[in-house]
Coordinates of C-alpha atoms in Angstrom, one line a residue:
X1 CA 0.0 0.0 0.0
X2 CA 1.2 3.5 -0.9
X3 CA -0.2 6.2 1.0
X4 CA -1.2 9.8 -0.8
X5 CA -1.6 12.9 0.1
X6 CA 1.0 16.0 1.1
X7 CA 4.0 15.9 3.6
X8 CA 5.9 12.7 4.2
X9 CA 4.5 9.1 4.7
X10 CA 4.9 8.2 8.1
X11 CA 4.1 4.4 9.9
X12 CA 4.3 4.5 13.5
X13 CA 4.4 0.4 14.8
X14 CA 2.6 0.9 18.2
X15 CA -0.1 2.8 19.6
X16 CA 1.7 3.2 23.1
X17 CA 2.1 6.3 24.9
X18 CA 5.3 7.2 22.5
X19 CA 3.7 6.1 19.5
X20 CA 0.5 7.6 19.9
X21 CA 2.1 10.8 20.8
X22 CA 4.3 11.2 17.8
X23 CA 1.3 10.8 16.0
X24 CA -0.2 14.0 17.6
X25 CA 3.4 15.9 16.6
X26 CA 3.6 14.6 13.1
X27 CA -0.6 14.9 11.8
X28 CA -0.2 18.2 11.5
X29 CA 2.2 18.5 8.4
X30 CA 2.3 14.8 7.4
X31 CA 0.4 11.4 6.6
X32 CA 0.8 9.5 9.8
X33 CA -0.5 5.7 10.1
X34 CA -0.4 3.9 13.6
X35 CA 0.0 0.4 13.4
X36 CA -1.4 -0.9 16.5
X37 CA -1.0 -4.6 16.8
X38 CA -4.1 -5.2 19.8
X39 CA -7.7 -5.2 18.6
X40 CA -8.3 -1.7 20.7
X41 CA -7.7 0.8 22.9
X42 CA -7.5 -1.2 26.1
X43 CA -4.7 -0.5 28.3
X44 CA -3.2 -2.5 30.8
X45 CA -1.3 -1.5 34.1
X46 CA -1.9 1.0 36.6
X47 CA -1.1 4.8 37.3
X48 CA 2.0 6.6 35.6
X49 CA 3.6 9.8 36.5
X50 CA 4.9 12.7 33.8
X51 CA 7.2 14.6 35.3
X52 CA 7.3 18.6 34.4
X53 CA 9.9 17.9 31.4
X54 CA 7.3 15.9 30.1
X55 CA 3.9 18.2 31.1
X56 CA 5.8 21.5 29.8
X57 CA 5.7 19.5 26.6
X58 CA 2.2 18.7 26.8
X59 CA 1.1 22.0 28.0
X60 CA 2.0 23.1 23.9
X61 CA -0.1 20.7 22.1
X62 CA -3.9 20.7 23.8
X63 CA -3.3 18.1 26.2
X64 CA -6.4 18.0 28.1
X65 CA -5.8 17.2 32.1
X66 CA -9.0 17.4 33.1
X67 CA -10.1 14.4 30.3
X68 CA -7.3 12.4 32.3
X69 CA -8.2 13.1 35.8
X70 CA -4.3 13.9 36.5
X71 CA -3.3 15.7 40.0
X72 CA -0.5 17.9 40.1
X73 CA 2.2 16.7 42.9
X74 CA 3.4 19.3 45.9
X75 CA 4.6 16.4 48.5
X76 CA 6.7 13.7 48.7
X77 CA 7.5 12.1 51.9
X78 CA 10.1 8.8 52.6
X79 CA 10.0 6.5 55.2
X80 CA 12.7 3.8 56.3
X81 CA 11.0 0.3 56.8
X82 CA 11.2 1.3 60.8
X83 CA 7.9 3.6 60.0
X84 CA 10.2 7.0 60.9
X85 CA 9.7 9.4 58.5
X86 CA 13.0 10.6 57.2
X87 CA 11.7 13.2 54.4
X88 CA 8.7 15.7 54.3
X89 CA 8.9 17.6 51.0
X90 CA 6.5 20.0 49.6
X91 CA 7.5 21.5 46.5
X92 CA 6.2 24.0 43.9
X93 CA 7.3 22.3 40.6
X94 CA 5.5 25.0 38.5
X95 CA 7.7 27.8 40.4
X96 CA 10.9 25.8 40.2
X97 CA 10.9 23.9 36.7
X98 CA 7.9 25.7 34.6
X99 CA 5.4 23.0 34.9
X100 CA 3.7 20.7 37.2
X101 CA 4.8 16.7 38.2
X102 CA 1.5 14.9 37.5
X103 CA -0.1 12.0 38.3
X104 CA -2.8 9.8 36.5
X105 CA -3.9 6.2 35.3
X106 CA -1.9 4.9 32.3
X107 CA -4.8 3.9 30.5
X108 CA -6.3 7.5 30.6
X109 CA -3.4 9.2 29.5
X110 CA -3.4 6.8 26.5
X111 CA -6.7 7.6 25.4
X112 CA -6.1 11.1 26.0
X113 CA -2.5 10.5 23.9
X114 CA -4.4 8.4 21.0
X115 CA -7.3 11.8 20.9
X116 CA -4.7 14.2 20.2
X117 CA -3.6 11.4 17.5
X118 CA -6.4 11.2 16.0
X119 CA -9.5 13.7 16.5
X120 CA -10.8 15.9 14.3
X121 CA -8.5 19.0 13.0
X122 CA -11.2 21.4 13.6
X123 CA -12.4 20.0 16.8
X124 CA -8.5 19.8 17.7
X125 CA -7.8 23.5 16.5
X126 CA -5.1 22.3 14.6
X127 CA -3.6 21.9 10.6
X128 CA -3.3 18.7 8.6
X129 CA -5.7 15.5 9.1
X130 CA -5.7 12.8 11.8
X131 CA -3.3 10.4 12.3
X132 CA -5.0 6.6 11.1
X133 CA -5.1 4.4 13.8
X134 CA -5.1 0.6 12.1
X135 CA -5.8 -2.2 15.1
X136 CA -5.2 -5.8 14.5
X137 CA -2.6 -4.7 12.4
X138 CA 0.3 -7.0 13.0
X139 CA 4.4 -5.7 11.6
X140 CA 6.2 -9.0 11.0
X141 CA 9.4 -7.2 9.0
X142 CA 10.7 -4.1 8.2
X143 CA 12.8 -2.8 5.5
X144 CA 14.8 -0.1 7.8
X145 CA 16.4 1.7 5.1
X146 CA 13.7 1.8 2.1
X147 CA 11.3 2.1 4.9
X148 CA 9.0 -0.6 3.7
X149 CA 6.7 -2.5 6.6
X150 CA 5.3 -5.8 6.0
X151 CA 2.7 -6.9 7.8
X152 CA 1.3 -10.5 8.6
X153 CA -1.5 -10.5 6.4
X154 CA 0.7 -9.9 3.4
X155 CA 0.6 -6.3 3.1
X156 CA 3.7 -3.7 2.6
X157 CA 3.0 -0.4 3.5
X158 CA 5.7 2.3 1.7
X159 CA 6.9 4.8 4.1
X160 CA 9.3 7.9 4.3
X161 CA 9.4 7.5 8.0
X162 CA 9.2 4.4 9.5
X163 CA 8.7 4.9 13.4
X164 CA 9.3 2.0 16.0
X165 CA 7.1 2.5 19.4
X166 CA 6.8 -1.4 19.7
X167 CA 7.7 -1.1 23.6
X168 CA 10.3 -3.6 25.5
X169 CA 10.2 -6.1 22.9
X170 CA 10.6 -4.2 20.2
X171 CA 10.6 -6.3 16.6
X172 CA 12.6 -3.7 15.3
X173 CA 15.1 -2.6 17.6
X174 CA 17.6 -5.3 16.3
X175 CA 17.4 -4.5 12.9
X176 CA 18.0 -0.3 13.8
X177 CA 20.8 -1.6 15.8
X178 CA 22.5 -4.7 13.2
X179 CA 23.5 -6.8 16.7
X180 CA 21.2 -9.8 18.6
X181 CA 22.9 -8.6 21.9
X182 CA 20.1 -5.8 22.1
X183 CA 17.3 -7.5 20.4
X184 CA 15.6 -8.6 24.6
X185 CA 16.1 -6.0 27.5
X186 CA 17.5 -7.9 30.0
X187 CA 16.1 -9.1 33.6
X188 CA 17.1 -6.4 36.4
X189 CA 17.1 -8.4 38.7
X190 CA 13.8 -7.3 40.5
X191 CA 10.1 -7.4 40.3
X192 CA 7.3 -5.0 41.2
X193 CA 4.3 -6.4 42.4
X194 CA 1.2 -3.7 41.3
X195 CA -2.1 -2.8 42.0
X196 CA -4.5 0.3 42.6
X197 CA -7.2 0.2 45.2
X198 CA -11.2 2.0 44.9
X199 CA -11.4 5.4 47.5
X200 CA -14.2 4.3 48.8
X201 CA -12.5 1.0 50.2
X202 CA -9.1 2.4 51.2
X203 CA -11.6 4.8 53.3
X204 CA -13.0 2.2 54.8
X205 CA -10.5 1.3 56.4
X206 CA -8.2 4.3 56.9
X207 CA -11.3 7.1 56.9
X208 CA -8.3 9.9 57.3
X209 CA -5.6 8.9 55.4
X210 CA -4.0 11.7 53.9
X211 CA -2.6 10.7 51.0
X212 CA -6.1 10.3 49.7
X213 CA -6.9 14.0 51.2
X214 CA -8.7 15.9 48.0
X215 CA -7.7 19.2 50.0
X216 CA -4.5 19.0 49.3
X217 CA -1.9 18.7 46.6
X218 CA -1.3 14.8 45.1
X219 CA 1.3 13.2 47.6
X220 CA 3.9 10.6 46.8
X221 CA 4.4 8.2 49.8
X222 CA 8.0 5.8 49.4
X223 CA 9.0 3.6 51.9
X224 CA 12.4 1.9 52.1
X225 CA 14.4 -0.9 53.4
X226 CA 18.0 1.4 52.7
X227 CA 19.8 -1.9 53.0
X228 CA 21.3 -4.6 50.5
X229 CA 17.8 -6.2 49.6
X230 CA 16.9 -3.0 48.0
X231 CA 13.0 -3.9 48.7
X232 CA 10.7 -0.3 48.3
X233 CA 7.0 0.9 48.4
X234 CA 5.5 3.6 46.8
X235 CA 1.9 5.1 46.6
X236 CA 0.0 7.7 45.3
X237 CA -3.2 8.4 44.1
X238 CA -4.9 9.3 40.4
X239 CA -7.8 9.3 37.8
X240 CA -8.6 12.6 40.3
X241 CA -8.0 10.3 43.8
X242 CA -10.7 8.0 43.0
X243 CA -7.6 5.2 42.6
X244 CA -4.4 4.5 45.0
X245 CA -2.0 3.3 42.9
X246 CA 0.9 0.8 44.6
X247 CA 4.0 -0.7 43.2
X248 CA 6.5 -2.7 45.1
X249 CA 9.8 -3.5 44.7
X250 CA 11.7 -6.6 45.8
X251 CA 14.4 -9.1 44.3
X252 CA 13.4 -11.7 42.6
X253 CA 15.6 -14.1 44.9
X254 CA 13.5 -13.0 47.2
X255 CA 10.8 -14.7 45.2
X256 CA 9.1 -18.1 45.1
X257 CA 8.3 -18.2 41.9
X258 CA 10.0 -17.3 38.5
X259 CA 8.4 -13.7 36.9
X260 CA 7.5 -12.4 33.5
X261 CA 7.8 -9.6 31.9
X262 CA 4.5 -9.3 31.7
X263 CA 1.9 -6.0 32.6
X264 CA -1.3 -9.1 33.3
X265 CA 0.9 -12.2 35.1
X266 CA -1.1 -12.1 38.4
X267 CA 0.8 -11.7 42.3
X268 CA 0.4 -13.3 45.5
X269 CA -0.4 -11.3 47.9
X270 CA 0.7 -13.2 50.8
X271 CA 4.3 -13.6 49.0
X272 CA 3.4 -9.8 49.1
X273 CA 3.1 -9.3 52.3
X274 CA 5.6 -11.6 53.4
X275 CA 8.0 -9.6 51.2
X276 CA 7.5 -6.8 53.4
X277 CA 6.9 -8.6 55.9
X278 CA 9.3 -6.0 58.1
X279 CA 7.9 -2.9 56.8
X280 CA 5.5 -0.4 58.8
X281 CA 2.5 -1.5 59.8
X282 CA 0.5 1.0 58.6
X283 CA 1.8 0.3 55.1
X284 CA 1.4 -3.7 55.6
X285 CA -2.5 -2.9 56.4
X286 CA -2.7 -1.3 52.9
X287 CA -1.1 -3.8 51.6
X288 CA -3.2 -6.4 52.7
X289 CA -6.5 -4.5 50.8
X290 CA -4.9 -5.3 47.3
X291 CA -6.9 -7.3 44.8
X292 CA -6.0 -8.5 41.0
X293 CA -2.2 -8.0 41.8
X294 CA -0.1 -8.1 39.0
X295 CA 3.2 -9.1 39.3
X296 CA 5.7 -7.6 37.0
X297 CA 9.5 -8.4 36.2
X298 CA 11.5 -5.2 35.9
X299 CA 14.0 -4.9 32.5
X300 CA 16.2 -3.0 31.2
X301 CA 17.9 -1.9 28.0
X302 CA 21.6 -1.0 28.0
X303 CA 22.2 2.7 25.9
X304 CA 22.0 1.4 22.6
X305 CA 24.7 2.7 19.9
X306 CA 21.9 4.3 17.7
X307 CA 18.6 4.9 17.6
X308 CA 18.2 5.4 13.9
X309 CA 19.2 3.8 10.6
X310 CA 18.1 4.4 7.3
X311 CA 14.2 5.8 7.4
X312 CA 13.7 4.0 10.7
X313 CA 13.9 5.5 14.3
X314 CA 13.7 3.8 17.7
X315 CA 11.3 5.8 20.5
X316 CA 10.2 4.6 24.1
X317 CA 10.8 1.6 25.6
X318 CA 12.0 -0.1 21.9
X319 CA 15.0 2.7 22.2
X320 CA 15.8 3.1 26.0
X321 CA 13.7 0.4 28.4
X322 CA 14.2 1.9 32.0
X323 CA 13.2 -0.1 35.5
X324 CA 11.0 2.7 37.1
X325 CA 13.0 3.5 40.0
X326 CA 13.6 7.1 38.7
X327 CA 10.0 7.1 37.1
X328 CA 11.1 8.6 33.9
X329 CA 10.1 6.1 31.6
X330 CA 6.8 7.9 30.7
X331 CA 8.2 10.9 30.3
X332 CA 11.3 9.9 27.9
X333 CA 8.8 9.0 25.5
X334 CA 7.2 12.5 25.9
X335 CA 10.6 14.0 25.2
X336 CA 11.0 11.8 22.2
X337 CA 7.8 12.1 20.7
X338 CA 8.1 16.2 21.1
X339 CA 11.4 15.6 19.2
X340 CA 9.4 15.0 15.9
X341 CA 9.0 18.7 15.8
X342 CA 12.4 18.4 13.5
X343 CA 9.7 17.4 10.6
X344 CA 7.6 20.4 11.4
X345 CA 10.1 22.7 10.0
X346 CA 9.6 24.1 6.5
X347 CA 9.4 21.7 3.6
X348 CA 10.6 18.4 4.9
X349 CA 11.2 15.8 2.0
X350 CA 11.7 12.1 1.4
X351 CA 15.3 13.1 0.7
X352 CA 15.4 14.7 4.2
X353 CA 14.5 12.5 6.4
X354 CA 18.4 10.5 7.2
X355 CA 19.6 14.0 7.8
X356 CA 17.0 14.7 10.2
X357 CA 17.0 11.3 11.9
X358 CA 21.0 12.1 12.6
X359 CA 20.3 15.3 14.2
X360 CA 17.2 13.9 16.5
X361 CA 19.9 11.1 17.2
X362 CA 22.1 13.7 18.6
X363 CA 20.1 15.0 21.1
X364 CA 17.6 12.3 21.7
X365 CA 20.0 9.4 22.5
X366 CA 22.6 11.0 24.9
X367 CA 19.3 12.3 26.8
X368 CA 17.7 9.4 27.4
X369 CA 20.9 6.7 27.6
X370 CA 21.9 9.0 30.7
X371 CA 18.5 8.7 32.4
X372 CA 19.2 5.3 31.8
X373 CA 22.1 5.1 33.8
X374 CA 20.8 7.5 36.6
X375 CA 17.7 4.8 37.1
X376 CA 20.3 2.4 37.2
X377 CA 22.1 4.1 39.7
X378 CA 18.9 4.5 41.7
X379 CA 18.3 1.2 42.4
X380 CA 21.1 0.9 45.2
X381 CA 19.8 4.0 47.0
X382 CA 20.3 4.4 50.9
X383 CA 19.0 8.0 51.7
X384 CA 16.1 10.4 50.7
X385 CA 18.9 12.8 49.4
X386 CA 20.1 9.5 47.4
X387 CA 16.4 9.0 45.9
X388 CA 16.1 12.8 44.7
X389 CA 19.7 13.1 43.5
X390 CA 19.4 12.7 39.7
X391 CA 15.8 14.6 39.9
X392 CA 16.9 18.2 39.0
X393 CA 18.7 16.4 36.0
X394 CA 16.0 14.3 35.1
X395 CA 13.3 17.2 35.3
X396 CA 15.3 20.1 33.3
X397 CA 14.8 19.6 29.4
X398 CA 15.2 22.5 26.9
X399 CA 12.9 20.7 23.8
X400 CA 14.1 19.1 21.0
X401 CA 14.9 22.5 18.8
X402 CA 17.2 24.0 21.4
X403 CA 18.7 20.8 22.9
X404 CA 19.6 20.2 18.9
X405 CA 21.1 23.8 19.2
X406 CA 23.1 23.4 22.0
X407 CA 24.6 20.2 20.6
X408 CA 25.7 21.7 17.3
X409 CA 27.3 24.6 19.7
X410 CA 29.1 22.4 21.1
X411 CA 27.1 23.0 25.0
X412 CA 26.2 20.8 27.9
X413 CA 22.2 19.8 26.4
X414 CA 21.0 19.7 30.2
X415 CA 21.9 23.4 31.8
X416 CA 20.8 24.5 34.7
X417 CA 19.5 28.2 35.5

């Protein structure tokens, strides 16, 4: 299939949070298909946070945070696995990095992601038409440098910009990259069990428990063990504090069974809870609510040599798979879908498109390979001012068009005021 029409033929391969993003960058001066290889919009997993690198970004392209139900962060606290509180930290992110650190429910920021993709121009108050949004659509090769998809029914789609947002296990990501090694993101060496719980049950319960307190700002509640096991809790609430959203860490040799990388393999909760077992009691009694736990092995990608070759780019997880201990992963693919802006300049043609791919390369891959190795860093934390020490790095982006800037000058991309 050859697809017509003005501006350059893009195929994204995955609906995701990057690809569905890029879609929203790109509709407006190309021909953007989304190959999307589930049979709809259902999203598994639980909440996910954007941090204000990523909402600046969103804050430009009529991301709606109302539709999403998302709450804008001014605490965090961290407890040791003792119960003392070691940190109590409210913060105005606005004031100190331009935008707010907001929380919500990965499947509504999805959907909000794939409207932006796909709505109406008009309706959307912006140029170009709607990105097409193909489920059941299945990519089972790719011709990186012609730029040609093939899918399992037979088809071949002709593209000028081939896209790659097919997540952890990314089809593509070997053939960008020409070596096996990189083709599986690796075990970690951890698991997180997750789970969200109702309001009206955590209230229950715990009638006062303030990090479900609509009066205030959205709180983030961690709880560590600080010692070799590296075990953690964190909570916070979304979709407008109707959900508490849990994830716990542990080591999978702490584990009875073997894990998945999976978002739907189902938890125990009494390995849960037995995990934890020497945690706060306060915390354990949340615990002990959870229903439908999922049990999810962490990987991670080691900074890949390129992200682009030929007509074919890598973005998200297929590019630059992060454990969450830094909670950037969300926002990276943010950052590299606002990078498409490089096509949004002038007359972009097929001719232009390795040039451009070079240059989003440049800024785009150092970026996110460092956040990479920060959330690596993370994992062996053993103080709050451990936990927040890569976050003023993590949170200060200047955008694709002056990041590019800075690297052709010769500058540090990440500068701080």
């Amino acid at each position: 299939m050859t697809m017509e029409g003005s501006g350059l033929r893009v195929v994204i391969i995955g609906g995701g949070l990057a690809g569905a993003l890029a879609g929203r960058i790109l509709r407006e001066h190309h021909m953007v298909t989304i190959l999307e290889r589930s049979s709809d919009a259902y999203e598994v997993g639980a909440a996910i946070n954007v941090g204000p690198n990523g909402a600046r970004i969103l804050s430009t392209l009529g991301f709606d945070k109302t539709k999403v139900g998302c709450l804008e962060v001014g605490l965090t606290r961290t407890w040791n696995k003792e119960g003392k509180l070691l940190q109590e930290d409210p913060k105005d992110f606005i004031k100190e990095y331009g935008a707010p650190w907001l929380f919500q429910h990965r499947a509504d920021l999805r959907k909000e992601f794939l409207r932006l993709a796909t709505e109406d121009s008009q309706a959307l108050g912006v140029d170009g038409k709607p990105a097409i949004l193909r489920y059941n659509t299945k990519v089972v090769d790719v011709n990186v440098d012609d730029g040609v998809v093939f899918l399992d029914s037979g088809e071949k789609i002709e593209a000028d910009l081939v896209i790659a947002a097919d997540g952890i296990k990314s089809l593509v990501r070997p053939l960008v990259v020409g070596d096996q090694a990189f083709s599986t993101a690796r075990p970690s060496g951890l698991s997180a069990f997750r789970f969200t719980l109702p309001r009206e049950e955590v209230l229950a319960v715990f009638p006062e428990l303030p990090v479900l307190d609509r009066s205030n700002p959205a709180t983030l509640e961690m709880v560590f063990s600080f010692d070799p096991s590296d075990r953690s809790g964190v909570m916070y609430p979304c979709r407008n504090f109707e959900l508490l959203n849990l994830v716990c860490i542990v080591p999978d040799s702490r584990l009875k069974t073997a894990t998945t990388e999976s978002w739907t393999a189902s938890g125990d909760q009494d390995e849960l809870l037995e995990c934890f077992s020497d945690f706060p009691k306060w915390f354990l009694d949340i615990l002990a609510l959870g229903k439908n736990i999922k049990l999810w092995q962490l990987r991670d990608q080691d900074p890949l040599p390129s992200y682009v070759k030929g007509r074919t780019v890598l973005i998200g997880d297929a590019a630059h798979a992060m454990t969450p201990h830094q909670g950037q992963g969300g926002t990276q693919a943010v950052e590299d879908a606002e990078a498409f802006r490089l096509f949004n300049t002038g007359d972009v043609l097929r001719d232009d498109v390795a040039r451009i791919l070079k240059d989003f390369d440049s800024v785009r891959r150092p970026r996110a390979s460092q956040i990479q190795n920060n959330t690596r860093k993370a994992v062996n934390k053993r103080s709050p001012e451990e936990v927040y020490s890569f976050s003023k790095y993590n949170w200060t982006y200047p955008g694709v068009v002056e990041g590019l800037r800075r690297v052709k000058a010769g500058e540090d991309l990440i500068q701080f005021q």
